[in-house]
Coordinates of C-alpha atoms and ligand atoms in Angstrom, one line a residue:
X3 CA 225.3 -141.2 28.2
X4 CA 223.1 -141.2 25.2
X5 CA 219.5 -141.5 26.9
X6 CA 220.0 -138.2 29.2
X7 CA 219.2 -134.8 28.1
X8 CA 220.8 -131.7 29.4
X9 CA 217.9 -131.4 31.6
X10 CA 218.4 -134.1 33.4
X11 CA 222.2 -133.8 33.8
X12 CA 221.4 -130.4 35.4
X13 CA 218.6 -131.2 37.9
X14 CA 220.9 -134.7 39.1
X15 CA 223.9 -131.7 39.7
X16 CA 221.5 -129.6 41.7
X17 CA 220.4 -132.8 43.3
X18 CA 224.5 -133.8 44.2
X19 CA 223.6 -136.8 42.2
X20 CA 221.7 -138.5 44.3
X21 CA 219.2 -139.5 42.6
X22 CA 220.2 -141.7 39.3
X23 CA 218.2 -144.5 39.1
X24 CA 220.1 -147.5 38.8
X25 CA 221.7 -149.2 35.4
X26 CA 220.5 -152.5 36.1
X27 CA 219.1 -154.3 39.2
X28 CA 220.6 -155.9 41.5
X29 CA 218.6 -159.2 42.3
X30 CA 219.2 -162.2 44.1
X31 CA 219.5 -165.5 42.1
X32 CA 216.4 -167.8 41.7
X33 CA 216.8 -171.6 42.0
X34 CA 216.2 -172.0 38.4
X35 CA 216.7 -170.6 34.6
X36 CA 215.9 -171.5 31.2
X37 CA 219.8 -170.4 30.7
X38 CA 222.8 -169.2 32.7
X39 CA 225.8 -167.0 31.3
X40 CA 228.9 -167.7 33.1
X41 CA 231.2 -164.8 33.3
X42 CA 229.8 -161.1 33.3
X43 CA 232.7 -159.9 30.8
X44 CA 231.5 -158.1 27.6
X45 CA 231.0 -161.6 25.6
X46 CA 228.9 -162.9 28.3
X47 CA 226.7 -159.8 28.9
X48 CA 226.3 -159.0 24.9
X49 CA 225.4 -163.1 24.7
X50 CA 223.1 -162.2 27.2
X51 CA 221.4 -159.3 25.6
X52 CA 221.3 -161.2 22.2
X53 CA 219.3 -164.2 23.5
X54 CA 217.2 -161.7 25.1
X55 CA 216.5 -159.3 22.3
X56 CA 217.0 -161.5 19.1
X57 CA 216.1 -164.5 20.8
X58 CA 213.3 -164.2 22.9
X59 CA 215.0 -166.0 26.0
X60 CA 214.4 -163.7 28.9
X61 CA 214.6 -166.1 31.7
X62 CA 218.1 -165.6 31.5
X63 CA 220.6 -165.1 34.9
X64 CA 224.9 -164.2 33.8
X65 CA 226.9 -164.9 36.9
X66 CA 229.8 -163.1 37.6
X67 CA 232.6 -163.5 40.3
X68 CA 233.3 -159.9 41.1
X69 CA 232.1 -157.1 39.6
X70 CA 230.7 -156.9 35.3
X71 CA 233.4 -155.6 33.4
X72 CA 236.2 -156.4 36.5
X73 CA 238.0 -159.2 34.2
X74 CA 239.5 -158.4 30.8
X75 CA 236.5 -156.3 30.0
X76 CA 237.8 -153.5 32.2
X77 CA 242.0 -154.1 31.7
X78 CA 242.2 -153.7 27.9
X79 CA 243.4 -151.6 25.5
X80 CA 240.7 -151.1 23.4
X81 CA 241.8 -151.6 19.9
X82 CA 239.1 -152.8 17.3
X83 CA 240.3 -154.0 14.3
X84 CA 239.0 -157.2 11.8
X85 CA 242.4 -157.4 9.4
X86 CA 243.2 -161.1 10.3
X87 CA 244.7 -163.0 7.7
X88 CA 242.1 -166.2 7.1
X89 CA 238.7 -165.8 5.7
X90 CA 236.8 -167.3 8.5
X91 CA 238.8 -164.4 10.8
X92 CA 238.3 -162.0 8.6
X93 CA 234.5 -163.3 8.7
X94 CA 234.0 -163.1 12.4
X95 CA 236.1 -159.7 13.4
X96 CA 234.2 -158.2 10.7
X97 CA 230.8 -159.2 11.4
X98 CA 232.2 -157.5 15.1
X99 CA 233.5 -154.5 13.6
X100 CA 230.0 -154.0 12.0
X101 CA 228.5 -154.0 15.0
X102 CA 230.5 -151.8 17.0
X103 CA 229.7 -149.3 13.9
X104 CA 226.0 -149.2 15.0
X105 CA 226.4 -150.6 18.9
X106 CA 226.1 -147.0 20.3
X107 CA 222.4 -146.6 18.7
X108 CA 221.7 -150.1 19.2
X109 CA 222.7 -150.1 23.1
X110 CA 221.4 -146.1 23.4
X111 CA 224.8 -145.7 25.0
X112 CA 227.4 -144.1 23.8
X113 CA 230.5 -146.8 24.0
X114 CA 232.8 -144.7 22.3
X115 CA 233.5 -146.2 19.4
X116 CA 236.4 -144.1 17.3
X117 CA 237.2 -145.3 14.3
X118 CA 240.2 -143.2 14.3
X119 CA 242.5 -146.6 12.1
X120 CA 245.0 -148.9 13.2
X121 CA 248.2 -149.5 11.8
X122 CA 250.7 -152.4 12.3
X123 CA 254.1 -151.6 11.5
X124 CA 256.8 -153.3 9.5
X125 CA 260.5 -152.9 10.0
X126 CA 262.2 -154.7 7.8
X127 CA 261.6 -156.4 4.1
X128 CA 260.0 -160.0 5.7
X129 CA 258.0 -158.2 7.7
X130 CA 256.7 -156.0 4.8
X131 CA 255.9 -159.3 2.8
X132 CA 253.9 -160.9 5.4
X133 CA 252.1 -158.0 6.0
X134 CA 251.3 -157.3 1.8
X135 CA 249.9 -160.5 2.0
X136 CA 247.7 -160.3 5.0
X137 CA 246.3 -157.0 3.2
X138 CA 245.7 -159.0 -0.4
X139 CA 243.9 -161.9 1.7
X140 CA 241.9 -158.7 4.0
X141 CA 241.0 -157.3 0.5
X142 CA 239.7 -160.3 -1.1
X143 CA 237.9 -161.4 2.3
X144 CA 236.0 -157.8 1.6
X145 CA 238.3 -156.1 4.9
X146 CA 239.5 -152.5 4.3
X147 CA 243.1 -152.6 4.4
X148 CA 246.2 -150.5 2.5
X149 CA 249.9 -150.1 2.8
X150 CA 251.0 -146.8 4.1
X151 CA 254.7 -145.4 3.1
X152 CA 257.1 -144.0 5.6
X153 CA 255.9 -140.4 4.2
X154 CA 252.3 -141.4 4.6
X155 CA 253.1 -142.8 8.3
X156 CA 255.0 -139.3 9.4
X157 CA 251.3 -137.5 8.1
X158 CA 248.9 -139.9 9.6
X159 CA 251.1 -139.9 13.2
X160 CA 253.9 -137.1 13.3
X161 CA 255.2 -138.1 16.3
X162 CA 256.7 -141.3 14.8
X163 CA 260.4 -141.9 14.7
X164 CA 261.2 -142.5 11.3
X165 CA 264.8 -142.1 11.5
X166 CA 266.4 -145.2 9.3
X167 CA 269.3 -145.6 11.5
X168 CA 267.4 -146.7 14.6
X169 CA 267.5 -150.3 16.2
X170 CA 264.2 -151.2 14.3
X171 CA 263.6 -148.8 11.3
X172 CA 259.9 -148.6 10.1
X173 CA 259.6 -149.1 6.2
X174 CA 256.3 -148.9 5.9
X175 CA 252.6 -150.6 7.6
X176 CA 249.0 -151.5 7.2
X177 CA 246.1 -149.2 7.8
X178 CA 242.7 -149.9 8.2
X179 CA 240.9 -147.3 8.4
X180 CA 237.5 -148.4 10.1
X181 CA 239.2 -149.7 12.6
X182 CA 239.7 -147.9 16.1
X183 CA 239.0 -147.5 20.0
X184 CA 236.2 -147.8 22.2
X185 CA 235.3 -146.9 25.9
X186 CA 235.9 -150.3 27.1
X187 CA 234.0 -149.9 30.5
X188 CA 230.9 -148.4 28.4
X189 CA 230.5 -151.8 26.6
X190 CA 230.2 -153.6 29.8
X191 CA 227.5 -150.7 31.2
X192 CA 226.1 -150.6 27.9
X193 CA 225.4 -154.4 27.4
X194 CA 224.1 -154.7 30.9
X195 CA 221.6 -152.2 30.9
X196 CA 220.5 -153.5 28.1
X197 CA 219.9 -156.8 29.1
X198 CA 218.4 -156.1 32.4
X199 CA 216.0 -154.2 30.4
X200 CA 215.0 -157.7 28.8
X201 CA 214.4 -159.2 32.1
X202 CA 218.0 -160.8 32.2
X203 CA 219.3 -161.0 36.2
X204 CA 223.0 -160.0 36.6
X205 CA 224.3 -161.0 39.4
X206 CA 227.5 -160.3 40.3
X207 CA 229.5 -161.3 43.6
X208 CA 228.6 -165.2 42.3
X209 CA 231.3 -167.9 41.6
X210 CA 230.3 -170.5 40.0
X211 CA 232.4 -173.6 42.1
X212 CA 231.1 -176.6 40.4
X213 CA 228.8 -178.2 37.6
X214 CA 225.9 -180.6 37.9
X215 CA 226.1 -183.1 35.3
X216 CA 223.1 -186.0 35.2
X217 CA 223.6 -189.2 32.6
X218 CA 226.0 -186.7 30.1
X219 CA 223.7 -183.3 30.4
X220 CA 224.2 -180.4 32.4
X221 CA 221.4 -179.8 34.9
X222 CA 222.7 -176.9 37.4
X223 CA 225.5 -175.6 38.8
X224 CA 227.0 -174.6 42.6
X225 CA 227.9 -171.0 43.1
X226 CA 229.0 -169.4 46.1
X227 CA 225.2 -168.0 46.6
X228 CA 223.9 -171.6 46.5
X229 CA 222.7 -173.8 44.1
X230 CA 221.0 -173.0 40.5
X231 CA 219.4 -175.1 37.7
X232 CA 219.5 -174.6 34.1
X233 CA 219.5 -177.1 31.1
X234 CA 221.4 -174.7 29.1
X235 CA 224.6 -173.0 30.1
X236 CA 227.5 -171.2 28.1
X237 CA 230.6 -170.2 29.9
X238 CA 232.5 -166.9 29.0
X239 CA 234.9 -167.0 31.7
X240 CA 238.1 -165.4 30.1
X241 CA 241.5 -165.6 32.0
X242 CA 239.7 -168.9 34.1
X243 CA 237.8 -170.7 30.8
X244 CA 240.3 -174.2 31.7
X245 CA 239.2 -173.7 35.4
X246 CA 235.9 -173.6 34.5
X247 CA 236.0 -176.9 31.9
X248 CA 238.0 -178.7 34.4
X249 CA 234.9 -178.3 36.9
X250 CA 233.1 -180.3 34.4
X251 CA 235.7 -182.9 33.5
X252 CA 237.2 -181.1 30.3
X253 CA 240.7 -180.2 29.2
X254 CA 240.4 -177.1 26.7
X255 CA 243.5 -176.7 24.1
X256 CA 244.3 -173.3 26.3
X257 CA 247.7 -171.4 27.9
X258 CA 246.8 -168.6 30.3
X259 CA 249.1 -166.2 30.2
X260 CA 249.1 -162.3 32.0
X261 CA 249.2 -159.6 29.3
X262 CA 250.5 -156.2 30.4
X263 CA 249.7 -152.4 29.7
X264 CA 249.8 -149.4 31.1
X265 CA 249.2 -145.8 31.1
X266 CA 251.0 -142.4 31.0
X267 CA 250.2 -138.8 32.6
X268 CA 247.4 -137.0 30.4
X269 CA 248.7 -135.0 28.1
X270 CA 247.2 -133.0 25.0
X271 CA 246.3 -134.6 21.9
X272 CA 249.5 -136.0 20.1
X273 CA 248.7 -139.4 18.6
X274 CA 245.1 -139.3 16.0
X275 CA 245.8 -143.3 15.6
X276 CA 246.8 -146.5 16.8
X277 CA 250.1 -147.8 16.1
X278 CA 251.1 -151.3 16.6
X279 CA 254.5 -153.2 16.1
X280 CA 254.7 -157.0 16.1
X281 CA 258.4 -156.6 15.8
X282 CA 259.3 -155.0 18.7
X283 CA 256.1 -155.7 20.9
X284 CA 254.6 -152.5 21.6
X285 CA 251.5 -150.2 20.7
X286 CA 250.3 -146.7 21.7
X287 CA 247.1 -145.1 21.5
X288 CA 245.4 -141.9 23.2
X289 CA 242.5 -142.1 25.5
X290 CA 240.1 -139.5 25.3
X291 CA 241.4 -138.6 28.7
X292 CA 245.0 -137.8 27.1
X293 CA 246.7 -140.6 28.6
X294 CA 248.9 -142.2 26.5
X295 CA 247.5 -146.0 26.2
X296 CA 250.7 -148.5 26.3
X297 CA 250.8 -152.4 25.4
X298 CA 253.2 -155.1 25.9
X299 CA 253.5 -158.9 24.6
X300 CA 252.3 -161.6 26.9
X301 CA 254.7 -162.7 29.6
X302 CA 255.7 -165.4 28.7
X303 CA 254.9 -168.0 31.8
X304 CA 251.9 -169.4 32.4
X305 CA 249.8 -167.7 35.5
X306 CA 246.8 -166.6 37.2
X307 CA 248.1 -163.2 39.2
X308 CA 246.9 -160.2 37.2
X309 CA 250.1 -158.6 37.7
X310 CA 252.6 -159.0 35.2
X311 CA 256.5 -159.2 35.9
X312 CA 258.6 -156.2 35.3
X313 CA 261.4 -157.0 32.7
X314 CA 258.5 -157.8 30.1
X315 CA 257.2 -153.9 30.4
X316 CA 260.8 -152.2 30.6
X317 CA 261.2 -154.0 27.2
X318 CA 257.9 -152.8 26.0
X319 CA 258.7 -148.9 27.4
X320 CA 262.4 -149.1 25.7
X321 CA 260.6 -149.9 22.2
X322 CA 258.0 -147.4 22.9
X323 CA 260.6 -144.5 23.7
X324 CA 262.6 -145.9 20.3
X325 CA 259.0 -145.1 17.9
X326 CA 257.8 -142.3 19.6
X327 CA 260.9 -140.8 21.4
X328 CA 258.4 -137.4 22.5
X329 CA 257.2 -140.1 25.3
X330 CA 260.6 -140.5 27.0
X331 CA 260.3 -137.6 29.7
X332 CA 256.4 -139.2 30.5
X333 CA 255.8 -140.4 33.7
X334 CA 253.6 -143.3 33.9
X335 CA 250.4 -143.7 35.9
X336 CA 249.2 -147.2 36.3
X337 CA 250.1 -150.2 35.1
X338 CA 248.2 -153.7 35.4
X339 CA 247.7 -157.3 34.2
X340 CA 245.3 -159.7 32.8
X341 CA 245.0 -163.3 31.8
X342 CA 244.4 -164.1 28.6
X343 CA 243.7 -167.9 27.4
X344 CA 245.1 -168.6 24.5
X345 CA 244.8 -171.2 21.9
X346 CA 247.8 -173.3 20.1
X347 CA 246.3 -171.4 16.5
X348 CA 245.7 -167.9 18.6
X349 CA 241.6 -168.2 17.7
X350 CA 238.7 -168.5 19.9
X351 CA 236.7 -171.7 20.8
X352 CA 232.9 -171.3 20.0
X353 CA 231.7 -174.8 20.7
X354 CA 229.1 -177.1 22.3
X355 CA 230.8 -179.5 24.6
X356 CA 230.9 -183.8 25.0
X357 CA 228.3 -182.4 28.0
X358 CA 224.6 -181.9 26.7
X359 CA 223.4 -178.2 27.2
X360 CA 227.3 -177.4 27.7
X361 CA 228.7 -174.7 26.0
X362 CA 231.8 -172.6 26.0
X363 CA 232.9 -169.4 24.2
X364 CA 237.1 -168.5 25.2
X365 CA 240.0 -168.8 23.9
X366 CA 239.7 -164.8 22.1
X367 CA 243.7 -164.4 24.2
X368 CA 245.1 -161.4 23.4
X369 CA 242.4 -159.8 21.1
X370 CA 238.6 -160.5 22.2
X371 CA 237.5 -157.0 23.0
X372 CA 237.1 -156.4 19.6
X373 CA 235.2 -159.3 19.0
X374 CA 232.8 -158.5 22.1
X375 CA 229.3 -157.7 19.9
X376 CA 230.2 -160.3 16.8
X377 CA 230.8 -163.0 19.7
X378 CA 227.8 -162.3 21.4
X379 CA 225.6 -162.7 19.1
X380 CA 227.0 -165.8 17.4
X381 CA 226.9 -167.2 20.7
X382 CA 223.8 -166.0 21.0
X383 CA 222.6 -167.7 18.1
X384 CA 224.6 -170.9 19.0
X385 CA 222.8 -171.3 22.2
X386 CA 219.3 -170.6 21.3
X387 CA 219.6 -172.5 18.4
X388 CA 221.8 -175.4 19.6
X389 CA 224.0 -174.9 16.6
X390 CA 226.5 -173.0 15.3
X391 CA 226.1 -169.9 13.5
X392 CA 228.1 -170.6 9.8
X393 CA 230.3 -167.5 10.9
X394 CA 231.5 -169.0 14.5
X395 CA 230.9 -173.0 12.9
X396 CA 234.8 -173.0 11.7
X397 CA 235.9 -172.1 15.3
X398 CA 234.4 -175.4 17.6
X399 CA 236.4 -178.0 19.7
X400 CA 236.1 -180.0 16.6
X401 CA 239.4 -178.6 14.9
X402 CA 241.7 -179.8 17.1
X403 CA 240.5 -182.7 16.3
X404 CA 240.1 -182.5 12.5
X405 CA 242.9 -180.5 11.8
X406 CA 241.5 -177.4 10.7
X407 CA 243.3 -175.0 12.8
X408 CA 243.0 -171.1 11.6
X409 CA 246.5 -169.9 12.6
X410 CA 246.1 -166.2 13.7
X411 CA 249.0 -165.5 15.6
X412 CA 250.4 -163.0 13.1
X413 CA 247.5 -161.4 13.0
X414 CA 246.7 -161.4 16.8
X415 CA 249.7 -158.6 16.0
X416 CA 252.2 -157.6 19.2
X417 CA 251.0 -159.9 21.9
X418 CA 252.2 -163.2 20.8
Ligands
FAD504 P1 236.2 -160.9 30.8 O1 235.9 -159.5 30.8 O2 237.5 -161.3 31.5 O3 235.0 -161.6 31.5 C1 235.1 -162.9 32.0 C2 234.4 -162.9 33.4 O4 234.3 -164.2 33.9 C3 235.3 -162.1 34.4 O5 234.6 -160.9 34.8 C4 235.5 -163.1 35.5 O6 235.4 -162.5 36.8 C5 234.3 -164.1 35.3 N1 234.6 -165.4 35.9 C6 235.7 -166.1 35.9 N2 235.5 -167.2 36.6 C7 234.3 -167.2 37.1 C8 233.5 -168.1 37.9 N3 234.0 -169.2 38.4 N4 232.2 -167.7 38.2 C9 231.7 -166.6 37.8 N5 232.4 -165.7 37.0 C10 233.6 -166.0 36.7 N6 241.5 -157.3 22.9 C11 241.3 -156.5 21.9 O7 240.6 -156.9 21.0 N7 242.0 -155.3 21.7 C12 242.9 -154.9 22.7 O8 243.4 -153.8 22.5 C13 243.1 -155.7 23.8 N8 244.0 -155.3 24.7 C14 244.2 -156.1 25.8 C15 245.1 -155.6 26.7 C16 245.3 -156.3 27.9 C17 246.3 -155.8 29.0 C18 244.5 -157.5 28.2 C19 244.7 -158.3 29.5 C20 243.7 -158.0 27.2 C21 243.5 -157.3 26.0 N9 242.6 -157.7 25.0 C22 242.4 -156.9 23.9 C23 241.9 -159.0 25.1 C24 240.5 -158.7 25.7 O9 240.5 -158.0 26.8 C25 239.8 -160.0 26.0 O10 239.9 -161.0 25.0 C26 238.3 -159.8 26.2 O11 238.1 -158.6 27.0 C27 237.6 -161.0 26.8 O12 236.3 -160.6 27.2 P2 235.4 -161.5 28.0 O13 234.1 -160.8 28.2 O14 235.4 -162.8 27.5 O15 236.3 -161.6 29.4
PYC505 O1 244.2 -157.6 19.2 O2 244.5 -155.6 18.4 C1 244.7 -156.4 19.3 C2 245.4 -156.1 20.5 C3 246.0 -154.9 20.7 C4 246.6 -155.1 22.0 C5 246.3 -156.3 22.5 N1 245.5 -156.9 21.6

């Protein structure tokens, strides 16, 4: 942690650590706020800490079920990347990706951030096209992106299986180099401190059960700690966002499915990147730990158990032994679920609501951790200002009405 000095690490050992003070408070919810975040993921504490500290909104409270960081927050992989294919992607992953660069000084708490590249392979000649053109549109959108050779690829990860004569052979990928990992848990800690600082409450242990809506306006909500007022309210509720709108008499354009991953044994240091493949729906990273940090695609039913079904991750670990065949005497540690919402263009939904003081941010599916500072503060902004920021305006209920959907699932890479 960025904030403690040697000396205080020491004298907390010689004290057994039993004297930290505490992150954040723990208070008890009053009857009223000028605004209410629902969902204590990343998105909703950053949104918090935004309105607080760029805002000037400190009468703040973010609700949370179970425990900050318990949803999606805390069962990620990590990867932080902005090379999406359309310009209003590119436009909000990057404005994220720029934050993360400074979130560490920003937050005073070292999230981790490793901006060790990502590369998304490509195994055959449609593949390679698709992916030439998503780096053209990433260059021209300002996004750092290049095509790496085979020979490049067996430099920048030696434990690759380039053999041509295997079930998928690589022929090449993108690489962008900024993009990276990040201490997923730290972003959650980080953000939360932060806000409390401000004044914001966290309160965690709190379900939000129901809205209260007067003549078209929302005026409060019931929680499972009673009731609470506030004329503004944005819901970050990943995983539950269409439970959340249907409390409040809205259907959102959304499919929750569980997404899978897992983790090996730690071992030492063998993988310097990311690598990602669409094709085959698998990606690998290292945690600082060692442990060898395993992805699937989503299953592919619709459901709320954070579990996951078993033929979807033997797929995943056949592909993963096939690219990286060093990983196929591994035993693996843990493996878990989470549900991601996902919408029918695989982009996020930044938007008021037909409710007045309504507002919901969801919809990120497979790939909002790396969005977590960007769509804080544009929600931020979007709250406090009660209008869009021109980075998050393309992404409101509005296109499924108008049309203008911003199709991402290629870019949304293995999951889909
Ligand atoms: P969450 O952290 O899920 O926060 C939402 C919170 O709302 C939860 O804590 C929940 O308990 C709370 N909540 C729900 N209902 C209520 C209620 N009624 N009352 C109060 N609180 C409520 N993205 C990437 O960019 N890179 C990756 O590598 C990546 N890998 C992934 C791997 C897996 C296995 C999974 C599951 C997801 C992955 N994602 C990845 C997606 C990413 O995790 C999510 O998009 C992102 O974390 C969403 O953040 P959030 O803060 O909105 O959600
Ligand atoms: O969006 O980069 C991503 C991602 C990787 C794994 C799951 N999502």
């Amino acid at each position: 942690m960025a904030n403690y000095s040697i000396f205080t690490l020491a004298r907390n050992a010689l004290r057994r650590h039993r004297d930290w003070p505490q992150a954040w408070r723990s208070p008890k919810p009053r009857p009223s706020y000028d605004a209410i975040i629902v969902g204590g993921g990343g998105h909703g504490l950053a949104t918090a800490y935004y309105l607080a500290k760029r805002y000037g909104m400190h009468d703040i409270a973010v609700l949370e079920k179970g425990w900050i960081g318990g949803g999606n927050t805390g069962r990620n992989t990590t990867i932080v990347r902005s090379n999406y294919l359309n310009p209003e992607s590119a436009a909000i992953y990057d404005h994220a990706l720029k934050l993360w660069e400074g979130l560490s000084q920003e937050l005073n708490f070292n999230v981790m951030f490793s901006p060790r590249g990502v590369i998304n392979l490509a195994h055959d000649p449609g593949e390679e096209r698709e992916l030439m053109r998503r780096i053209y549109a990433n260059q021209l959108a300002g996004v750092d992106a290049e095509w790496v050779t085979p020979t490049q690829l067996a430099e920048l990860c030696p434990i690759l299986n380039l053999d041509p004569n295997i079930r998928y052979p690589v022929v090449g990928g993108t690489l962008q180099r900024r993009a990276g990992v990040a201490r997923h848990d730290a972003v959650a800690w980080g953000y939360a401190r932060g806000a409390d600082k401000q004044g914001v409450d966290i309160i965690q242990n709190c379900e939000v059960t129901g809205f209260d809506i007067q003549a078209g306006r929302i005026e409060g909500m019931r929680t499972s700690l009673g009731d609470i007022r506030a004329p503004l309210v944005g819901v970050v509720a990943a995983g539950h966002s269409s439970v959340l709108a249907a409390m409040a008499g809205i259907r959102l354009p959304l499919e929750s499915h569980p997404l899978q991953a897992l983790v090996s044994e730690p071992i030492k240091p063998v993988m310097p990147t990311v690598i990602m493949s669409n094709k085959v729906h698998a990606y690998m990273s290292q945690s600082d730990k060692g442990e060898l940090v395993i992805g699937a695609g989503i299953d592919g039913y619709t459901s709320y158990a954070q579990r996951g079904s078993l033929p979807v991750i033997e797929e995943t670990i056949r592909a993963v032994v096939e690219l990286f065949p060093i990983t196929s005497r591994l035993k693996m540690m843990r493996q878990w679920a989470g549900i991601v919402d996902i919408c029918p263009d695989a982009s996020p939904i930044i938007s008021d609501t037909p409710i007045g003081g309504l507002y919901f941010n969801c919809g990120w599916g497979t790939g909002g951790f790396k969005a977590t500072p960007g769509s804080g503060h544009l929600f931020a902004h979007t709250l406090a200002k009660r209008e869009p920021h021109p980075i998050n305006a393309p992404f409101a209920l509005e296109r499924f009405y108008s049309g203008a959907l911003v199709a991402e699932h290629g870019a949304a890479a293995v999951a889909h």
